[in-house]
PDB file of C-alpha atoms and ligand atoms in Angstrom:
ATOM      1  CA  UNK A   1      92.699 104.497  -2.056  1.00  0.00           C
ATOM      2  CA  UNK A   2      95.398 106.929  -0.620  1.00  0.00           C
ATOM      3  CA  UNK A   3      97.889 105.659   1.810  1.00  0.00           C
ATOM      4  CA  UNK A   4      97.290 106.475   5.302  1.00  0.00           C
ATOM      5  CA  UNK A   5     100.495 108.607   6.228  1.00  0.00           C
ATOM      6  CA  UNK A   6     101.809 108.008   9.621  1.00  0.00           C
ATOM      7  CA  UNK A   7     104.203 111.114   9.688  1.00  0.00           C
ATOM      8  CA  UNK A   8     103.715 114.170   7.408  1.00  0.00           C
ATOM      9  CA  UNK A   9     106.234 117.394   7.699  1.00  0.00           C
ATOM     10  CA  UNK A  10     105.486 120.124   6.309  1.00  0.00           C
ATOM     11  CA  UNK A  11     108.027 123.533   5.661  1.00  0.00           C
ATOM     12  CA  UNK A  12     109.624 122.526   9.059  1.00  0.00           C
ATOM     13  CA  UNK A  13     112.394 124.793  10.282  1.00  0.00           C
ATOM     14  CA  UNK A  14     114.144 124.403  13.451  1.00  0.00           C
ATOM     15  CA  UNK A  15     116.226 127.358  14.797  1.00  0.00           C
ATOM     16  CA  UNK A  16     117.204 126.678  18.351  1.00  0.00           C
ATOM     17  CA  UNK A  17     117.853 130.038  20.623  1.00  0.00           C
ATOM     18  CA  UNK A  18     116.711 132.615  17.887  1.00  0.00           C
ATOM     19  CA  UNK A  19     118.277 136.426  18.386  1.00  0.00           C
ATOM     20  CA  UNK A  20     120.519 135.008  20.468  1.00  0.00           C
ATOM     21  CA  UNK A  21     124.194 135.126  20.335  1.00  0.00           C
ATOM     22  CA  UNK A  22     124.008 131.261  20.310  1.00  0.00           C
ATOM     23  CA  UNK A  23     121.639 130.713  17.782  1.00  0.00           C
ATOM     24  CA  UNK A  24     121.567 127.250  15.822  1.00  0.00           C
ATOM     25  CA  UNK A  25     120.024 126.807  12.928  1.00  0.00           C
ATOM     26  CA  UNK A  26     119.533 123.188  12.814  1.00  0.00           C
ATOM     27  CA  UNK A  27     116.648 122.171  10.829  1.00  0.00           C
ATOM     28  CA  UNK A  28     115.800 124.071   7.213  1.00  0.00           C
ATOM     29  CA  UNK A  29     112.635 123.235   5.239  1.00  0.00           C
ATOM     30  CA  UNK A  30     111.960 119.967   5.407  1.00  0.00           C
ATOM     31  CA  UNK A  31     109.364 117.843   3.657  1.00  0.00           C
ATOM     32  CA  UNK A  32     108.661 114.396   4.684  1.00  0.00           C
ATOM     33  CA  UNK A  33     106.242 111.919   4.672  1.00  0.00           C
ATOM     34  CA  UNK A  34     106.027 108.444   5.973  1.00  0.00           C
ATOM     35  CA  UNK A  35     103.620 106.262   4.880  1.00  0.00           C
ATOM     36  CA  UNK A  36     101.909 104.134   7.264  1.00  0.00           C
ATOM     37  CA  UNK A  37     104.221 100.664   7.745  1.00  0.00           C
ATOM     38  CA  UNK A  38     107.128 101.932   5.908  1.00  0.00           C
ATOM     39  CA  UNK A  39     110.722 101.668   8.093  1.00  0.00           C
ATOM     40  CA  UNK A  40     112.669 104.948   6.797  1.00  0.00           C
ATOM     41  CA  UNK A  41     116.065 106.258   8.210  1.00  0.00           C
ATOM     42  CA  UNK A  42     117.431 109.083   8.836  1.00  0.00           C
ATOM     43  CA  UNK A  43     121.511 109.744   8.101  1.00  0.00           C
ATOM     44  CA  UNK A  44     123.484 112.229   7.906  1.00  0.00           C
ATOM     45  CA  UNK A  45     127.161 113.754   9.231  1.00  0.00           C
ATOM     46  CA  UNK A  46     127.171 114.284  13.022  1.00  0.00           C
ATOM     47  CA  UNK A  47     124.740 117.897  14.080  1.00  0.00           C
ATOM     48  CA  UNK A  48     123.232 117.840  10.892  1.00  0.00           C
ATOM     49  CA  UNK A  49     119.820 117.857  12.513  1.00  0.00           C
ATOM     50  CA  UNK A  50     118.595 113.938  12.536  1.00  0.00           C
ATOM     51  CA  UNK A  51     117.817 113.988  16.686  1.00  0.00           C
ATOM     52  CA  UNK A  52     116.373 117.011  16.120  1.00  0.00           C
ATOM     53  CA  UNK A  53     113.914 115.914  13.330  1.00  0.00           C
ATOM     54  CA  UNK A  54     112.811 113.015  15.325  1.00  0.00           C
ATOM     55  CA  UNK A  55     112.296 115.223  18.255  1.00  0.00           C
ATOM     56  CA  UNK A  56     110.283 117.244  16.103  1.00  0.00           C
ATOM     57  CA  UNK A  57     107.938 114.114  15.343  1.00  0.00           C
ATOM     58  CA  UNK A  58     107.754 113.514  18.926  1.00  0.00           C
ATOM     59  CA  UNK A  59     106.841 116.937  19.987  1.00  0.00           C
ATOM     60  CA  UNK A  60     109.464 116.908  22.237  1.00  0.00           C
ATOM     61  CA  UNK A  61     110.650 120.115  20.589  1.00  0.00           C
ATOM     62  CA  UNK A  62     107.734 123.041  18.089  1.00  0.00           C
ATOM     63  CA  UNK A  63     108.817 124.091  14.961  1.00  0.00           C
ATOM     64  CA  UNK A  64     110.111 127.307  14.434  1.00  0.00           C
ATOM     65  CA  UNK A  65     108.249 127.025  11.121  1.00  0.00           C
ATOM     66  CA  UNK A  66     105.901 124.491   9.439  1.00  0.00           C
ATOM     67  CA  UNK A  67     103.712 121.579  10.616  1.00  0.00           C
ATOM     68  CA  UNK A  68     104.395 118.391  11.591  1.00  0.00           C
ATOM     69  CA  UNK A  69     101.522 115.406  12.017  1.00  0.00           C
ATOM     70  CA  UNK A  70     101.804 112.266  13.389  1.00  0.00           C
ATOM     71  CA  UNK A  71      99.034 109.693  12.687  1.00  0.00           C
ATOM     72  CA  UNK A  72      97.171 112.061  10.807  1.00  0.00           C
ATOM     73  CA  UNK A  73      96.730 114.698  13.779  1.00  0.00           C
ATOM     74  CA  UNK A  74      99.268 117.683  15.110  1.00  0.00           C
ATOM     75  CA  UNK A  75     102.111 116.182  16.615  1.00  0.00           C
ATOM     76  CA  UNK A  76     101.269 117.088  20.198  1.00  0.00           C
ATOM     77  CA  UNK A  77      98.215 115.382  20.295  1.00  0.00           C
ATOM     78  CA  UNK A  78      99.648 112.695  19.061  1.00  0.00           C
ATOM     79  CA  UNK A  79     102.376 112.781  21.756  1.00  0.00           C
ATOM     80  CA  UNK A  80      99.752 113.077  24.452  1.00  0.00           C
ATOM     81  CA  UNK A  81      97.716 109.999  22.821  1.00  0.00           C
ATOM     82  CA  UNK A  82     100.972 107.936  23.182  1.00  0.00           C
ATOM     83  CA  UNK A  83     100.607 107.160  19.324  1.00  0.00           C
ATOM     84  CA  UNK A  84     104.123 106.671  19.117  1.00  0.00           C
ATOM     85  CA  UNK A  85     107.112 104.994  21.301  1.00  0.00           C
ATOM     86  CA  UNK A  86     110.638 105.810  21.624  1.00  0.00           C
ATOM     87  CA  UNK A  87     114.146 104.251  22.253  1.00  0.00           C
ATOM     88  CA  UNK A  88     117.366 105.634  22.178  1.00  0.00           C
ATOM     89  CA  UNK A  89     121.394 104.828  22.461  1.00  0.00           C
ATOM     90  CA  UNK A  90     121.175 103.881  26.319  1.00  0.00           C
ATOM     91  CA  UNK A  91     118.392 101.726  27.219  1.00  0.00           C
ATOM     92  CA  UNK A  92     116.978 104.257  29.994  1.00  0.00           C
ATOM     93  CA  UNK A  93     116.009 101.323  32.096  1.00  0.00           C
ATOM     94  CA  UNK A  94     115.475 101.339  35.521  1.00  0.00           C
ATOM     95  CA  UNK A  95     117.513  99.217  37.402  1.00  0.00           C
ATOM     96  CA  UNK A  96     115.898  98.721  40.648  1.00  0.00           C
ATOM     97  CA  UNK A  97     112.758  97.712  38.585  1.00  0.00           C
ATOM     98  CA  UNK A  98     112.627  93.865  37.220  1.00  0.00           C
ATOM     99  CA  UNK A  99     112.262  93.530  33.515  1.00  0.00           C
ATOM    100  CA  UNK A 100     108.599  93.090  33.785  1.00  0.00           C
ATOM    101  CA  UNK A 101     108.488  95.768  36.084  1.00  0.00           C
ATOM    102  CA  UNK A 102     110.511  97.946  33.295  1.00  0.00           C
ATOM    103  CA  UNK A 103     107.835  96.867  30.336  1.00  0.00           C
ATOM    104  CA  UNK A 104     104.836  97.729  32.790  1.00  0.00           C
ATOM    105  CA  UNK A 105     105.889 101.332  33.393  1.00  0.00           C
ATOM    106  CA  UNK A 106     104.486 103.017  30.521  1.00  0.00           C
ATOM    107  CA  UNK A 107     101.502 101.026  31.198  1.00  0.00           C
ATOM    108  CA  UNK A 108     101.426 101.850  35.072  1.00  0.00           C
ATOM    109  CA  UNK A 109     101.237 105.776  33.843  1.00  0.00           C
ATOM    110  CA  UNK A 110      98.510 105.218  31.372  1.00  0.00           C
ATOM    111  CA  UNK A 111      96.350 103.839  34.672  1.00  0.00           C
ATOM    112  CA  UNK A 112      96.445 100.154  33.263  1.00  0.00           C
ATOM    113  CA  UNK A 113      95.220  97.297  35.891  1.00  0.00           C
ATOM    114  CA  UNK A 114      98.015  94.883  37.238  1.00  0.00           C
ATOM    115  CA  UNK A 115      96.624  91.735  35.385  1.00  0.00           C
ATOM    116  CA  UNK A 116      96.484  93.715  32.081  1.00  0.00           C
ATOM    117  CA  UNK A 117      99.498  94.930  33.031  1.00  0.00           C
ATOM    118  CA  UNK A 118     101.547  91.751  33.779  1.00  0.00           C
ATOM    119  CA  UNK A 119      99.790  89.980  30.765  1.00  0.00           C
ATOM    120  CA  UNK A 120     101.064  92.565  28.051  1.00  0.00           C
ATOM    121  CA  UNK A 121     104.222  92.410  29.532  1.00  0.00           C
ATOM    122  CA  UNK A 122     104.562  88.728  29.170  1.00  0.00           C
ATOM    123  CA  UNK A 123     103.299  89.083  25.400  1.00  0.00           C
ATOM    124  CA  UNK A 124     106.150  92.052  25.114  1.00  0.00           C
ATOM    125  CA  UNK A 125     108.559  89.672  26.510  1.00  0.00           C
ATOM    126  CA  UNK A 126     107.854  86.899  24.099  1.00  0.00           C
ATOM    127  CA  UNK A 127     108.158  89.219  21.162  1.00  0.00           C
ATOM    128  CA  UNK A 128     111.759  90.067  22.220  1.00  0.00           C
ATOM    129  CA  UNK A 129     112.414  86.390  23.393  1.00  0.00           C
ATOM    130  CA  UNK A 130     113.061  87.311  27.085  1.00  0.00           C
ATOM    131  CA  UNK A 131     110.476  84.975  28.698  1.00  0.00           C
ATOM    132  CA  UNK A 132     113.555  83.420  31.036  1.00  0.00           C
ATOM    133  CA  UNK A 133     114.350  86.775  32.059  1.00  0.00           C
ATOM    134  CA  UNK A 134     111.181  88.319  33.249  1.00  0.00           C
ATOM    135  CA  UNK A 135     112.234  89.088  36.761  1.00  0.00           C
ATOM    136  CA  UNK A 136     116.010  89.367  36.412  1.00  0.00           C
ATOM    137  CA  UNK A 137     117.330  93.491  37.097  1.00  0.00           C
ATOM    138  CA  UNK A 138     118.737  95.055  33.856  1.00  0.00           C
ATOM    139  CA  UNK A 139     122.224  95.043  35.321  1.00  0.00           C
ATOM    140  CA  UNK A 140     121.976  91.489  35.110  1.00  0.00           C
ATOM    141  CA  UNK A 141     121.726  91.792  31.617  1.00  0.00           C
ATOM    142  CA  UNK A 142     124.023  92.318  28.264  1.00  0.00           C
ATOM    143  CA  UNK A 143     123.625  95.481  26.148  1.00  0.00           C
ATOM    144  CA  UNK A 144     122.177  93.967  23.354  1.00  0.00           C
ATOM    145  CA  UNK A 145     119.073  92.462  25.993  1.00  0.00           C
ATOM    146  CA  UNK A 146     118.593  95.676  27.864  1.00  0.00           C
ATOM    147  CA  UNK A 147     118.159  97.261  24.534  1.00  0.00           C
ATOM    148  CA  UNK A 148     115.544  94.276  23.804  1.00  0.00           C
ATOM    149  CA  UNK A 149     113.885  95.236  26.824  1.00  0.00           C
ATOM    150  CA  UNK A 150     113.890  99.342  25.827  1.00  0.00           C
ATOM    151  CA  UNK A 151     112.289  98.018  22.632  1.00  0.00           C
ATOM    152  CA  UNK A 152     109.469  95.628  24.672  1.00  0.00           C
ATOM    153  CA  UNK A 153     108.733  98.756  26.976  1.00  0.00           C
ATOM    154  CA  UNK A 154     108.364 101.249  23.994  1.00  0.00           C
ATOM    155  CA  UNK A 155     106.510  98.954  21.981  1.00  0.00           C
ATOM    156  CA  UNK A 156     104.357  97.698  25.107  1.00  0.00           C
ATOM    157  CA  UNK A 157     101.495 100.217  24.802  1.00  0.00           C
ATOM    158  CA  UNK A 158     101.119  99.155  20.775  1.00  0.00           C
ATOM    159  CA  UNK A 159     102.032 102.228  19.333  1.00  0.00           C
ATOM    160  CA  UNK A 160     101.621 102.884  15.834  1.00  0.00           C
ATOM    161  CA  UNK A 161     104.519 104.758  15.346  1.00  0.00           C
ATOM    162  CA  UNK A 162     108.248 103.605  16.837  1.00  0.00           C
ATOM    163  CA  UNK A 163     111.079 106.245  16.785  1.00  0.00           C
ATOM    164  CA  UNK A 164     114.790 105.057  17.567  1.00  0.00           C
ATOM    165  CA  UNK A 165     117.596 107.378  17.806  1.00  0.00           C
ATOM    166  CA  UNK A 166     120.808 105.239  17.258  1.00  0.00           C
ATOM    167  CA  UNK A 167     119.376 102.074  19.137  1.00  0.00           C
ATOM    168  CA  UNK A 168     122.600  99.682  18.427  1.00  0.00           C
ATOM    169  CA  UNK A 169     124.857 102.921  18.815  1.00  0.00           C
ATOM    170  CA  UNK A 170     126.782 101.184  21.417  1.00  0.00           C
ATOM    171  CA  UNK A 171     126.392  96.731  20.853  1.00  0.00           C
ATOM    172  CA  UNK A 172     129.198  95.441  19.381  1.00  0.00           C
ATOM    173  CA  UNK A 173     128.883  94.665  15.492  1.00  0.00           C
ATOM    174  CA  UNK A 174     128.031  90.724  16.092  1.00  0.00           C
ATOM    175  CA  UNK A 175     125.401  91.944  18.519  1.00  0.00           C
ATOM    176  CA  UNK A 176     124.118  94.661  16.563  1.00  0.00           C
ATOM    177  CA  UNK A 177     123.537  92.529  13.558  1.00  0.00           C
ATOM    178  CA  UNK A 178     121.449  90.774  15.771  1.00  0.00           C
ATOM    179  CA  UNK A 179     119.163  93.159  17.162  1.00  0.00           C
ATOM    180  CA  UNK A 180     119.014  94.374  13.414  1.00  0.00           C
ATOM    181  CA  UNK A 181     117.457  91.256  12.634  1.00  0.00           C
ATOM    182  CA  UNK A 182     115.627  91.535  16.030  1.00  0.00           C
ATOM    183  CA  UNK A 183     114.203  94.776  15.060  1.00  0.00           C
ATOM    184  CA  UNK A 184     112.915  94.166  11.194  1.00  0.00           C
ATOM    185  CA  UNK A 185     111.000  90.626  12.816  1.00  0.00           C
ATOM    186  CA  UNK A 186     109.281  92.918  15.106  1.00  0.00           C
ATOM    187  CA  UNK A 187     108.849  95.377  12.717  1.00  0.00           C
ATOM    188  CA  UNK A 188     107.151  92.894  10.207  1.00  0.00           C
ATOM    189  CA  UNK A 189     104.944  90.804  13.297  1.00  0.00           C
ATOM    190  CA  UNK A 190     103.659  94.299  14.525  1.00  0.00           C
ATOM    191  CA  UNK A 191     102.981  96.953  11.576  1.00  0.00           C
ATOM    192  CA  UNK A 192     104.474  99.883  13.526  1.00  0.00           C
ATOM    193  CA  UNK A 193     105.632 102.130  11.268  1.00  0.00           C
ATOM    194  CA  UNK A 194     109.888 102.861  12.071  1.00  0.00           C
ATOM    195  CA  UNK A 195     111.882 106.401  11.727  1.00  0.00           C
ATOM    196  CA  UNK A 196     115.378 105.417  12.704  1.00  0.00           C
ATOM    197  CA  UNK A 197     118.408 107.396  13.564  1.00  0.00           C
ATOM    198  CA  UNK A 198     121.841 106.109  12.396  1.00  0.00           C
ATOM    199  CA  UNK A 199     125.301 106.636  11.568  1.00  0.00           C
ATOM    200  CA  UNK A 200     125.788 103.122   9.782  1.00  0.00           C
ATOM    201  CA  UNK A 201     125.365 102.681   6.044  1.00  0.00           C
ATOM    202  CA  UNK A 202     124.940  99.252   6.259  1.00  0.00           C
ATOM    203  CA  UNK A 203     122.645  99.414   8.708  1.00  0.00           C
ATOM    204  CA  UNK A 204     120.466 101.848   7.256  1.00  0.00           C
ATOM    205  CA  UNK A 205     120.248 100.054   4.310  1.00  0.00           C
ATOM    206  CA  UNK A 206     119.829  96.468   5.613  1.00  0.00           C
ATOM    207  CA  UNK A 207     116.648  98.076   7.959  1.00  0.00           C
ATOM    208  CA  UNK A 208     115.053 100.371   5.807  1.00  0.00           C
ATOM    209  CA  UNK A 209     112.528 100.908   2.908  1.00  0.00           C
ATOM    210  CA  UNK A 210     113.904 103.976   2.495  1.00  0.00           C
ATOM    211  CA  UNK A 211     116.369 106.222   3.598  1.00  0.00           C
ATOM    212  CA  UNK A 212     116.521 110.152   4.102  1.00  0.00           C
ATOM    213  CA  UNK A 213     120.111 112.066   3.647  1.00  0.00           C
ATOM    214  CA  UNK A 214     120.234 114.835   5.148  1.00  0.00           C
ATOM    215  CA  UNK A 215     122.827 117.371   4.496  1.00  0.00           C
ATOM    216  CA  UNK A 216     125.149 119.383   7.175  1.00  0.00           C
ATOM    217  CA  UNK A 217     123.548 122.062   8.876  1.00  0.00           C
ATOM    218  CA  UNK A 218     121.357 123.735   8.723  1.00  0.00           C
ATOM    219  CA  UNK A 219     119.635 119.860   7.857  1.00  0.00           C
ATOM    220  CA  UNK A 220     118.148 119.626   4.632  1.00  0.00           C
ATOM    221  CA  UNK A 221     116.852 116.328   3.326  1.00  0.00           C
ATOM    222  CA  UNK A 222     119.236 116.226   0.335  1.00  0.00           C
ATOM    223  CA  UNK A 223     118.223 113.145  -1.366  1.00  0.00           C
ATOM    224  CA  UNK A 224     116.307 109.650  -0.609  1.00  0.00           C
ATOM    225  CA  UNK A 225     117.293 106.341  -1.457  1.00  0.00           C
ATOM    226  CA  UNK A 226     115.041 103.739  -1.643  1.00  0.00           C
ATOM    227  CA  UNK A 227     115.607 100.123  -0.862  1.00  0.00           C
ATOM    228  CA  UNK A 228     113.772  97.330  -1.785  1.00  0.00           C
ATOM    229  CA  UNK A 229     115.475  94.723  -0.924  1.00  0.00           C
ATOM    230  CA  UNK A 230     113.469  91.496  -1.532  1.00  0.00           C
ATOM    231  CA  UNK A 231     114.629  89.372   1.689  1.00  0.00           C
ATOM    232  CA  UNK A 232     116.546  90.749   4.415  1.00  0.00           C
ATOM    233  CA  UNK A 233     118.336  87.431   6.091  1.00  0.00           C
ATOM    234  CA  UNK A 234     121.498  85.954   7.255  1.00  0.00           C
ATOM    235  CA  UNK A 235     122.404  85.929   2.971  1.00  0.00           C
ATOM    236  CA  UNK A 236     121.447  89.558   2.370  1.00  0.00           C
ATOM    237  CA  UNK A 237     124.641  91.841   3.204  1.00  0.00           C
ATOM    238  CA  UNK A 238     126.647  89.002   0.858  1.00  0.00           C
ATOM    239  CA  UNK A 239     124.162  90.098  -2.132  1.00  0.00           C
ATOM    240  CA  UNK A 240     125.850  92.246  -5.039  1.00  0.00           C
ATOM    241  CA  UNK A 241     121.767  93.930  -4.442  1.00  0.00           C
ATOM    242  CA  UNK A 242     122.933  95.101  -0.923  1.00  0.00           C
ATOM    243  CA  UNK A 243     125.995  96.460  -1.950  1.00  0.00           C
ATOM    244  CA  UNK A 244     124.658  98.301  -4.920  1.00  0.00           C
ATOM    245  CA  UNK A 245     122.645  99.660  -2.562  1.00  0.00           C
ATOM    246  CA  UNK A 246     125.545 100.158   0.252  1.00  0.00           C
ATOM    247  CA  UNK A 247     127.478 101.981  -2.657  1.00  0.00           C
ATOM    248  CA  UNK A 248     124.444 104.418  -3.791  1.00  0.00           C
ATOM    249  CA  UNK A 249     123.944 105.644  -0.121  1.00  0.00           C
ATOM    250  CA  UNK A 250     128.115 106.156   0.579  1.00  0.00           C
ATOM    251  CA  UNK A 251     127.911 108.170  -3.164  1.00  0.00           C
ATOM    252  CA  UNK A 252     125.003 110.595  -1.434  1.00  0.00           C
ATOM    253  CA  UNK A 253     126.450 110.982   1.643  1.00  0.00           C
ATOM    254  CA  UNK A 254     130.078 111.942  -0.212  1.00  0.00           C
ATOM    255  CA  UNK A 255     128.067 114.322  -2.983  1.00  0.00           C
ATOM    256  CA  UNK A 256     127.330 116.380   0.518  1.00  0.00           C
ATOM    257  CA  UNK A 257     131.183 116.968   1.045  1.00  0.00           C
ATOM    258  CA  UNK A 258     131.069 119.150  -2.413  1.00  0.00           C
TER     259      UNK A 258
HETATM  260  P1  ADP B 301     122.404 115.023  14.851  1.00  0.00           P
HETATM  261  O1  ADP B 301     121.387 114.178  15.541  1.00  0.00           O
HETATM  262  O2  ADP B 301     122.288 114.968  13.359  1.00  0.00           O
HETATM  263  O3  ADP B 301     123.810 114.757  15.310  1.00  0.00           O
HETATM  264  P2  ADP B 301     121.169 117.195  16.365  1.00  0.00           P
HETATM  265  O4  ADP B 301     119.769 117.184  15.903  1.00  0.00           O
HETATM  266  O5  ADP B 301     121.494 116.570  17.669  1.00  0.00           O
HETATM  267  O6  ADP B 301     122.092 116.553  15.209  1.00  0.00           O
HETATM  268  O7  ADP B 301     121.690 118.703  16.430  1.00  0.00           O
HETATM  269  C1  ADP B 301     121.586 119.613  15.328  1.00  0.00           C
HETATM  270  C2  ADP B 301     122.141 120.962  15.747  1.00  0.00           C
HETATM  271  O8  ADP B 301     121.221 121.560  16.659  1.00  0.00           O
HETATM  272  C3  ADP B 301     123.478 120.875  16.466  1.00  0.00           C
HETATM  273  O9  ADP B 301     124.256 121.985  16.072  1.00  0.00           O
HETATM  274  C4  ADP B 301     123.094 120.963  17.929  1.00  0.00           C
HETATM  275  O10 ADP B 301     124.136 121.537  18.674  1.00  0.00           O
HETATM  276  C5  ADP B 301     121.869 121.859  17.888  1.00  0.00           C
HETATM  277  N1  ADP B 301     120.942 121.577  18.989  1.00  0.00           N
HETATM  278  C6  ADP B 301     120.258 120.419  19.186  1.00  0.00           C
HETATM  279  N2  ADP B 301     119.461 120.512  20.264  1.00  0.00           N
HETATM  280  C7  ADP B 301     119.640 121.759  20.771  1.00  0.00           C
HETATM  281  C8  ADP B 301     119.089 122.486  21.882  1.00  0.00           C
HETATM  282  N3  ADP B 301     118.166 121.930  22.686  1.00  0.00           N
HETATM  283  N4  ADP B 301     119.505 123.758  22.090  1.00  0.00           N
HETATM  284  C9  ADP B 301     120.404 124.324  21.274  1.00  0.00           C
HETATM  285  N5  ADP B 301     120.955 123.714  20.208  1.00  0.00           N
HETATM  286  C10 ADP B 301     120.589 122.454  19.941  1.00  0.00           C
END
């Protein structure tokens, strides 16, 4: 049996403004595919194209060149389906909504009834172990919960695909080892397959099955590096495994300095 791929590029090219005197190349042939239920990451030095490829997966911006699918159909229809969810640095909640009322949105705009509504939103709350704070404001809130609730409301619509662009950008290391932990529990009790945006070694390699280096721009993927990692736990980022792996990653990113 071939496995079902969840994201499949194909020649992409991005070049933002062409003929223009501010033209940006950001995005060179690239060739990608993500197999359904893997979690792969994305890294790379700063404008080397990683928002942009995920962008690319969401349809939020075409292709100059090349094709991009998403669950097996073109990315747009995919985007219009809601097969995938998104989060991003800053949690993009609303704050004169409750938590609930935050989770329920996407639902509210896909013409969901109210019990429906309100009962997904208490599973979604569960899952990121909010229960006590279902009708608190997000101000009332830390970081590292409001991004727990950007997670609940992107995940509340069960999409089979989850993009994150630098999630735990701005939590605190303590926290952000947290939601790391969080985020691969959810990953695992749910089966949505991840592409995740970071800056972090360590944290792309603690996350990930595998992870794509991309090289300065014009973004090319330059190499991949898998991980398999047999458990990732409290123990794992002590293991002489993880920093093998921690090592490997830092020696890719360095070959791209030349
Ligand atoms: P990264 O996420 O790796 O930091 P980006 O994907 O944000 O990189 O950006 C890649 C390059 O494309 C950068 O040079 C950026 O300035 C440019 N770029 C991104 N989005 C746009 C846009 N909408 N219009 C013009 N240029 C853009």
């Amino acid at each position: 049996m071939t496995e079902r791929s969840m994201v499949k590029i194909q020649g992409a090219t991005k070049v933002f403004n062409p003929g223009r005197p501010n033209q940006v190349e950001a995005l060179a042939e690239v060739d990608l595919t993500v197999a359904s239920g893997e979690f792969v990451t994305l890294i790379g030095p700063s404008g080397c194209g990683k928002s942009t490829l995920l962008r690319l997966i969401a349809s939020l911006v075409s292709p100059s060149e090349g094709s991009v699918t998403v669950n097996e159909k073109p990315a747009e229809q995919a985007r219009l389906d809601r097969d995938y969810g998104m989060a991003f640095q800053t949690s993009g909640l609303f704050d004169w909504r409750t938590v609930t009322k935050n989770i329920e949105l996407p639902l509210e705009l896909m013409g969901w009834s109210k019990a429906d509504r309100r009962r997904r939103a208490r599973q979604m709350l569960e899952l990121v172990k909010l229960e006590d704070f279902a009708n608190h404001h997000p101000q009332e809130l830390s970081g590292g919960m409001q991004q727990r609730v950007a997670i609940a409301r992107a995940l509340s619509f069960s999409p089979s695909l989850l993009l994150m662009d630098e999630p735990f950008g701005a939590l605190d290391e303590m926290t952000r080892e947290h939601m790391q932990n969080e985020l691969l529990r959810i990953w695992q009790e749910t089966g949505t397959t991840l592409v995740f945006v970071t800056h972090s070694i360590p944290e792309a390699v603690y996350l990930s099955t595998r992870v794509v280096v991309m090289s300065p721009r014009p973004g090319r993927i330059a190499s991949i590096v898998e991980v398999n990692l047999n458990d990732r736990d409290g123990a794992t980022r002590d293991t002489p495994e993880f920093f093998a792996k921690v090592t490997e990653l830092r020696t890719a990113l360095r070959e791209l300095e030349g």
